[in-house]
Every structure is written in structure tokens, then in C-alpha cells.
Tab-separated table of C-alpha atoms in Angstrom:
chain	number	residue	atom	x	y	z
M	14	ASN	CA	-2.956	0.584	-24.013
M	15	ALA	CA	-0.333	-2.145	-24.491
M	16	GLY	CA	1.834	-1.525	-21.377
M	17	VAL	CA	5.095	-3.493	-21.660
M	18	THR	CA	5.497	-5.658	-24.751
M	19	GLN	CA	8.161	-8.355	-25.051
M	20	THR	CA	9.110	-10.299	-28.147
M	21	PRO	CA	9.596	-13.122	-28.863
M	22	LYS	CA	7.583	-15.165	-26.361
M	23	PHE	CA	9.641	-18.316	-26.930
M	24	ARG	CA	13.026	-19.003	-28.467
M	25	ILE	CA	15.436	-21.915	-28.725
M	26	LEU	CA	19.066	-20.992	-29.287
M	27	LYS	CA	22.088	-23.135	-29.957
M	28	ILE	CA	25.191	-22.691	-27.810
M	29	GLY	CA	27.264	-19.811	-29.151
M	30	GLN	CA	24.440	-18.114	-31.025
M	31	SER	CA	23.353	-14.600	-30.198
M	32	MET	CA	19.991	-12.869	-30.103
M	33	THR	CA	18.191	-9.756	-28.957
M	34	LEU	CA	15.171	-9.796	-26.698
M	35	GLN	CA	12.949	-6.845	-27.493
M	36	CYS	CA	11.089	-4.754	-24.907
M	37	THR	CA	8.986	-1.673	-25.511
M	38	GLN	CA	6.650	0.313	-23.258
M	39	ASP	CA	4.091	2.959	-24.116
M	40	MET	CA	3.598	4.500	-20.665
M	41	ASN	CA	6.420	7.050	-20.913
M	42	HIS	CA	8.133	5.430	-17.926
M	43	ASN	CA	11.684	6.550	-17.274
M	44	TYR	CA	12.843	3.387	-15.531
M	45	MET	CA	13.175	0.055	-17.294
M	46	TYR	CA	14.547	-3.266	-16.096
M	47	TRP	CA	15.479	-6.733	-17.239
M	48	TYR	CA	15.033	-9.671	-14.874
M	49	ARG	CA	15.531	-13.378	-15.283
M	50	GLN	CA	13.566	-15.972	-13.394
M	51	ASP	CA	15.075	-19.368	-12.716
M	52	PRO	CA	13.043	-22.105	-10.988
M	53	GLY	CA	12.937	-21.563	-7.227
M	54	MET	CA	15.235	-18.556	-7.484
M	55	GLY	CA	12.892	-15.603	-7.772
M	56	LEU	CA	13.718	-12.747	-10.110
M	57	LYS	CA	17.297	-11.568	-10.524
M	58	LEU	CA	18.082	-8.139	-11.963
M	59	ILE	CA	20.265	-8.238	-15.077
M	60	TYR	CA	20.395	-4.596	-16.187
M	61	TYR	CA	18.359	-1.480	-15.612
M	62	SER	CA	18.011	2.000	-17.042
M	63	VAL	CA	16.895	5.236	-15.396
M	64	GLY	CA	16.352	7.024	-18.679
M	65	ALA	CA	17.307	7.176	-22.329
M	66	GLY	CA	21.068	6.886	-22.760
M	67	ILE	CA	21.662	5.616	-19.196
M	68	THR	CA	22.107	1.965	-18.267
M	69	ASP	CA	23.640	0.119	-15.340
M	70	LYS	CA	24.387	-3.417	-14.244
M	71	GLY	CA	22.213	-5.379	-11.882
M	72	GLU	CA	23.007	-8.551	-9.953
M	73	VAL	CA	23.677	-10.913	-12.889
M	74	PRO	CA	24.898	-8.895	-15.931
M	75	ASN	CA	27.546	-11.295	-17.285
M	76	GLY	CA	26.810	-12.508	-20.798
M	77	TYR	CA	24.321	-9.731	-21.522
M	78	ASN	CA	24.316	-6.213	-22.940
M	79	VAL	CA	21.667	-3.516	-23.140
M	80	SER	CA	21.069	-0.184	-24.778
M	81	ARG	CA	18.498	2.558	-24.213
M	82	SER	CA	18.394	4.881	-27.188
M	83	THR	CA	14.749	5.889	-26.632
M	84	THR	CA	12.423	6.117	-23.655
M	85	GLU	CA	10.223	3.384	-25.122
M	86	ASP	CA	12.717	0.645	-25.993
M	87	PHE	CA	15.136	-1.383	-23.881
M	88	PRO	CA	16.520	-4.378	-25.818
M	89	LEU	CA	18.584	-7.087	-24.123
M	90	ARG	CA	21.388	-8.656	-26.153
M	91	LEU	CA	22.751	-12.133	-25.515
M	92	GLU	CA	26.153	-12.778	-27.041
M	93	LEU	CA	27.529	-16.331	-27.258
M	94	ALA	CA	24.537	-18.043	-25.653
M	95	ALA	CA	25.288	-20.625	-22.956
M	96	PRO	CA	23.051	-23.270	-21.328
M	97	SER	CA	23.231	-21.250	-18.071
M	98	GLN	CA	21.199	-18.545	-19.823
M	99	THR	CA	18.222	-20.850	-20.166
M	100	SER	CA	15.591	-18.944	-18.229
M	101	VAL	CA	12.457	-16.853	-18.426
M	102	TYR	CA	13.245	-13.198	-19.043
M	103	PHE	CA	11.006	-10.376	-17.891
M	104	CYS	CA	11.178	-6.751	-18.881
M	105	ALA	CA	9.569	-4.176	-16.589
M	106	SER	CA	9.108	-0.434	-16.381
M	107	SER	CA	8.231	2.035	-13.648
M	108	ARG	CA	7.505	5.720	-13.302
M	109	TYR	CA	10.194	7.789	-11.642
M	110	GLY	CA	9.472	8.696	-8.066
M	111	ARG	CA	7.690	7.171	-5.136
M	112	ASN	CA	3.932	7.219	-4.883
M	113	LYS	CA	1.115	5.199	-3.375
M	114	ASN	CA	1.030	2.759	-6.262
M	115	TYR	CA	4.752	2.336	-6.529
M	116	GLY	CA	5.310	-0.760	-8.561
M	117	TYR	CA	6.605	-2.170	-11.766
M	118	THR	CA	4.631	-3.049	-14.864
M	119	PHE	CA	5.955	-6.312	-16.257
M	120	GLY	CA	5.846	-7.775	-19.711
M	121	SER	CA	4.590	-11.322	-20.202
M	122	GLY	CA	8.090	-12.774	-20.502
M	123	THR	CA	10.357	-14.525	-23.003
M	124	ARG	CA	11.094	-18.195	-22.407
M	125	LEU	CA	14.594	-18.903	-23.706
M	126	THR	CA	16.181	-22.328	-24.018
M	127	VAL	CA	19.837	-22.732	-24.959
M	128	VAL	CA	20.762	-26.187	-26.249
A	29	ASP	CA	23.430	-13.186	-0.478
A	30	GLN	CA	19.660	-13.436	-0.526
A	31	GLN	CA	18.467	-10.146	0.977
A	32	VAL	CA	14.782	-11.023	0.630
A	33	LYS	CA	13.720	-14.526	1.573
A	34	GLN	CA	10.473	-16.390	1.311
A	35	ASN	CA	11.103	-19.593	3.206
A	36	SER	CA	7.949	-21.406	2.160
A	37	PRO	CA	8.045	-22.538	-1.480
A	38	SER	CA	4.391	-23.550	-1.317
A	39	LEU	CA	1.219	-23.084	0.687
A	40	SER	CA	-2.131	-24.844	0.359
A	41	VAL	CA	-5.356	-23.535	1.940
A	42	GLN	CA	-9.069	-24.175	1.699
A	43	GLU	CA	-11.349	-21.744	-0.060
A	44	GLY	CA	-12.766	-19.198	2.379
A	45	ARG	CA	-9.942	-19.553	4.884
A	46	ILE	CA	-7.054	-17.167	5.489
A	47	SER	CA	-3.810	-17.407	3.510
A	48	ILE	CA	-0.691	-16.043	5.203
A	49	LEU	CA	2.445	-15.619	3.130
A	50	ASN	CA	5.652	-14.642	4.873
A	51	CYS	CA	8.774	-12.765	3.862
A	52	ASP	CA	11.984	-11.847	5.688
A	53	TYR	CA	14.629	-9.325	4.718
A	54	THR	CA	18.134	-8.575	5.902
A	55	ASN	CA	18.953	-5.157	4.458
A	56	SER	CA	18.053	-2.403	6.941
A	57	MET	CA	18.181	0.159	4.098
A	58	PHE	CA	14.985	-1.249	2.605
A	59	ASP	CA	12.126	1.116	3.269
A	60	TYR	CA	9.441	0.093	0.804
A	61	PHE	CA	7.954	-3.349	0.367
A	62	LEU	CA	5.696	-4.807	-2.273
A	63	TRP	CA	3.885	-8.005	-3.125
A	64	TYR	CA	3.427	-9.262	-6.663
A	65	LYS	CA	1.237	-12.059	-7.954
A	66	LYS	CA	2.208	-14.200	-10.927
A	67	TYR	CA	0.085	-16.591	-12.954
A	68	PRO	CA	1.715	-19.163	-15.260
A	69	ALA	CA	2.910	-17.780	-18.611
A	70	GLU	CA	2.275	-14.202	-17.471
A	71	GLY	CA	4.419	-11.456	-15.990
A	72	PRO	CA	4.121	-10.576	-12.300
A	73	THR	CA	1.449	-8.026	-11.434
A	74	PHE	CA	1.606	-5.533	-8.590
A	75	LEU	CA	-0.682	-6.433	-5.690
A	76	ILE	CA	-0.055	-4.249	-2.656
A	77	SER	CA	2.725	-2.242	-1.066
A	78	ILE	CA	3.716	-0.760	2.274
A	79	SER	CA	6.087	1.973	3.333
A	80	SER	CA	8.320	1.493	6.346
A	81	ILE	CA	6.548	4.339	8.132
A	82	LYS	CA	3.483	2.103	8.400
A	83	ASP	CA	2.932	-1.295	9.952
A	84	LYS	CA	-0.218	-2.236	8.060
A	85	ASN	CA	-1.791	-1.571	4.704
A	86	GLU	CA	-5.120	-2.974	3.578
A	87	ASP	CA	-6.717	-3.249	0.155
A	88	GLY	CA	-9.897	-5.270	0.022
A	89	ARG	CA	-9.144	-8.901	0.839
A	90	PHE	CA	-5.390	-8.228	0.960
A	91	THR	CA	-3.519	-6.890	3.979
A	92	VAL	CA	0.224	-6.504	4.341
A	93	PHE	CA	1.812	-6.305	7.787
A	94	LEU	CA	5.308	-5.007	8.418
A	95	ASN	CA	7.385	-5.713	11.534
A	96	LYS	CA	10.490	-3.591	11.132
A	97	SER	CA	12.203	-4.767	14.288
A	98	ALA	CA	11.960	-8.367	13.105
A	99	LYS	CA	12.592	-7.423	9.460
A	100	HIS	CA	9.528	-9.425	8.556
A	101	LEU	CA	6.448	-8.825	6.485
A	102	SER	CA	3.429	-10.918	5.723
A	103	LEU	CA	0.551	-10.907	3.265
A	104	HIS	CA	-2.873	-11.958	4.494
A	105	ILE	CA	-5.606	-12.925	2.066
A	106	VAL	CA	-9.081	-13.199	3.580
A	107	PRO	CA	-11.157	-14.966	2.410
A	108	SER	CA	-9.005	-16.994	0.022
A	109	GLN	CA	-10.490	-17.798	-3.369
A	110	PRO	CA	-9.453	-20.377	-6.000
A	111	GLY	CA	-8.539	-17.496	-8.338
A	112	ASP	CA	-5.879	-16.464	-5.820
A	113	SER	CA	-3.871	-19.573	-6.727
A	114	ALA	CA	-0.612	-18.150	-8.086
A	115	VAL	CA	3.014	-17.531	-7.181
A	116	TYR	CA	3.439	-14.593	-4.807
A	117	PHE	CA	6.677	-12.640	-4.765
A	118	CYS	CA	7.785	-10.361	-1.981
A	119	ALA	CA	9.974	-7.431	-3.069
A	120	ALA	CA	11.857	-4.637	-1.311
A	121	SER	CA	13.424	-1.342	-2.252
A	122	GLY	CA	15.667	1.271	-0.705
A	123	SER	CA	15.406	4.976	-1.367
A	124	GLU	CA	15.560	6.424	-4.869
A	125	GLU	CA	19.004	7.747	-4.045
A	126	THR	CA	20.461	4.444	-2.853
A	127	SER	CA	18.691	1.929	-5.048
A	128	GLY	CA	17.534	3.877	-8.093
A	129	SER	CA	14.048	2.394	-7.808
A	130	ARG	CA	15.429	-1.141	-8.084
A	131	LEU	CA	13.506	-3.941	-6.462
A	132	THR	CA	15.003	-7.014	-4.831
A	133	PHE	CA	12.718	-10.036	-5.059
A	134	GLY	CA	12.258	-13.092	-2.918
A	135	GLU	CA	12.078	-16.606	-4.327
A	136	GLY	CA	8.298	-16.739	-4.434
A	137	THR	CA	5.627	-18.850	-2.730
A	138	GLN	CA	3.188	-20.960	-4.716
A	139	LEU	CA	-0.272	-20.524	-3.181
A	140	THR	CA	-2.917	-23.115	-3.984
A	141	VAL	CA	-6.480	-22.462	-2.851
A	142	ASN	CA	-8.568	-25.613	-2.915
A	143	PRO	CA	-12.329	-25.399	-3.581
């Protein structure tokens, strides 16, 4: 039972390059999310999806794009990488609805450095 | 506009004593609150949650208290153990209809439990 899997774990990009951060979950969760964590800043929501084919912006969407063609996968695309996108990126998923154990399952993160 | 704030970046306690982590929020639409624990190089993991209809929820050594009038919640860990050393994030959510299951996170508090 893998949960939420993120690849790659580390990446160094040059300014202006682009890349895709991969995220896949095997729990049949409807909701998926992308967060970034900057030092001392907590986690900021980039994009989220409530189901296949549906995505929406979070707090800090500029410079990113997402797609959700399947329930399992929610890739995050960085176009024209900038030093401000240096961060740790976390993908998460959750089951629709509120229950006693309402919470996200997070991946282990992707550490991205833009130089 | 930081809607969830953890004003203490760090906390150090002795093994066996109580750890108290605090969190304040400003959005009165929040009605569900969660705590996550994060170890280095790992994703956050769900710890405990509380609905706004309650003022206390307990799970083993972990208890979360909610004071709605003060818009304040706290996490108590008793007794503290060295393995509890981690970053603790407070998170809040509104209803499914208003927030789509999105969580807003605080900045995190680094807890260090000394043997």
C-alpha cells in the first residue's frame, strides 16, 4: 500500500527551465492537493483538485499548472522556473467527506532548487 | 493574511514533562481543526483533529483543546518523549461547501524533547 508517491525526491533546475513534478495515489481519493513549504512559512496551497477533470487555484498558483486526467495522478508543471520557486513541494490526497479521521495523506516531498 | 498562526517557532521540553503547542486562527468560518507532525525529509502525518462542536479531543498521549470564543487551540502531549521531536503544524478547514476540503496551515512549531 504505497499511499501518495512523489517523484523526483530532489531536483536542481536552471532559471527558465521547466519540469513536471509527479504525484500518484492508490487510495482512490477524490481530492488531491499541491503545497509548497518555505522555511518558517508553513504550507501554502498551490492547486487542488476535487476529482478527475476538475482543478482549481489555491493561494499561490502563479508560475504553476496542473492537470487531473485520472483519479490517481495529479502532476504539477513548472514553466520558466524562477529562484522564487525554490522550495519543498508536497502532494497530498484526501477522501471526500468529513469523518472522524479527516485528514490528508501526504507524499514525502520534492526538494526543488532553482539556480 | 495569515489566517492560522503559530506564534512560537520552537519549543524545548524535558522528557516526561508536558508539551503545549499553541495555535490561533482568525477566520470564523473554520469549523474543523487538525494537527500534523512532520519529521525531516518526510511528509506531514495526521496526528489528531477536533470539530468545532467539541472543546476537547483526546487520543492517547495527545489532547487537543479548542476555545472558539478566543479562536485558539492547543495541543498537549503528556508525557513528552524524545521521539515526539518534530515540527508540528496546526491546520484549519471550513465546510465542504465553502472550502472544498482545503486546509489552511500555520507556520509550524519545532518541538524538541530532551532526554
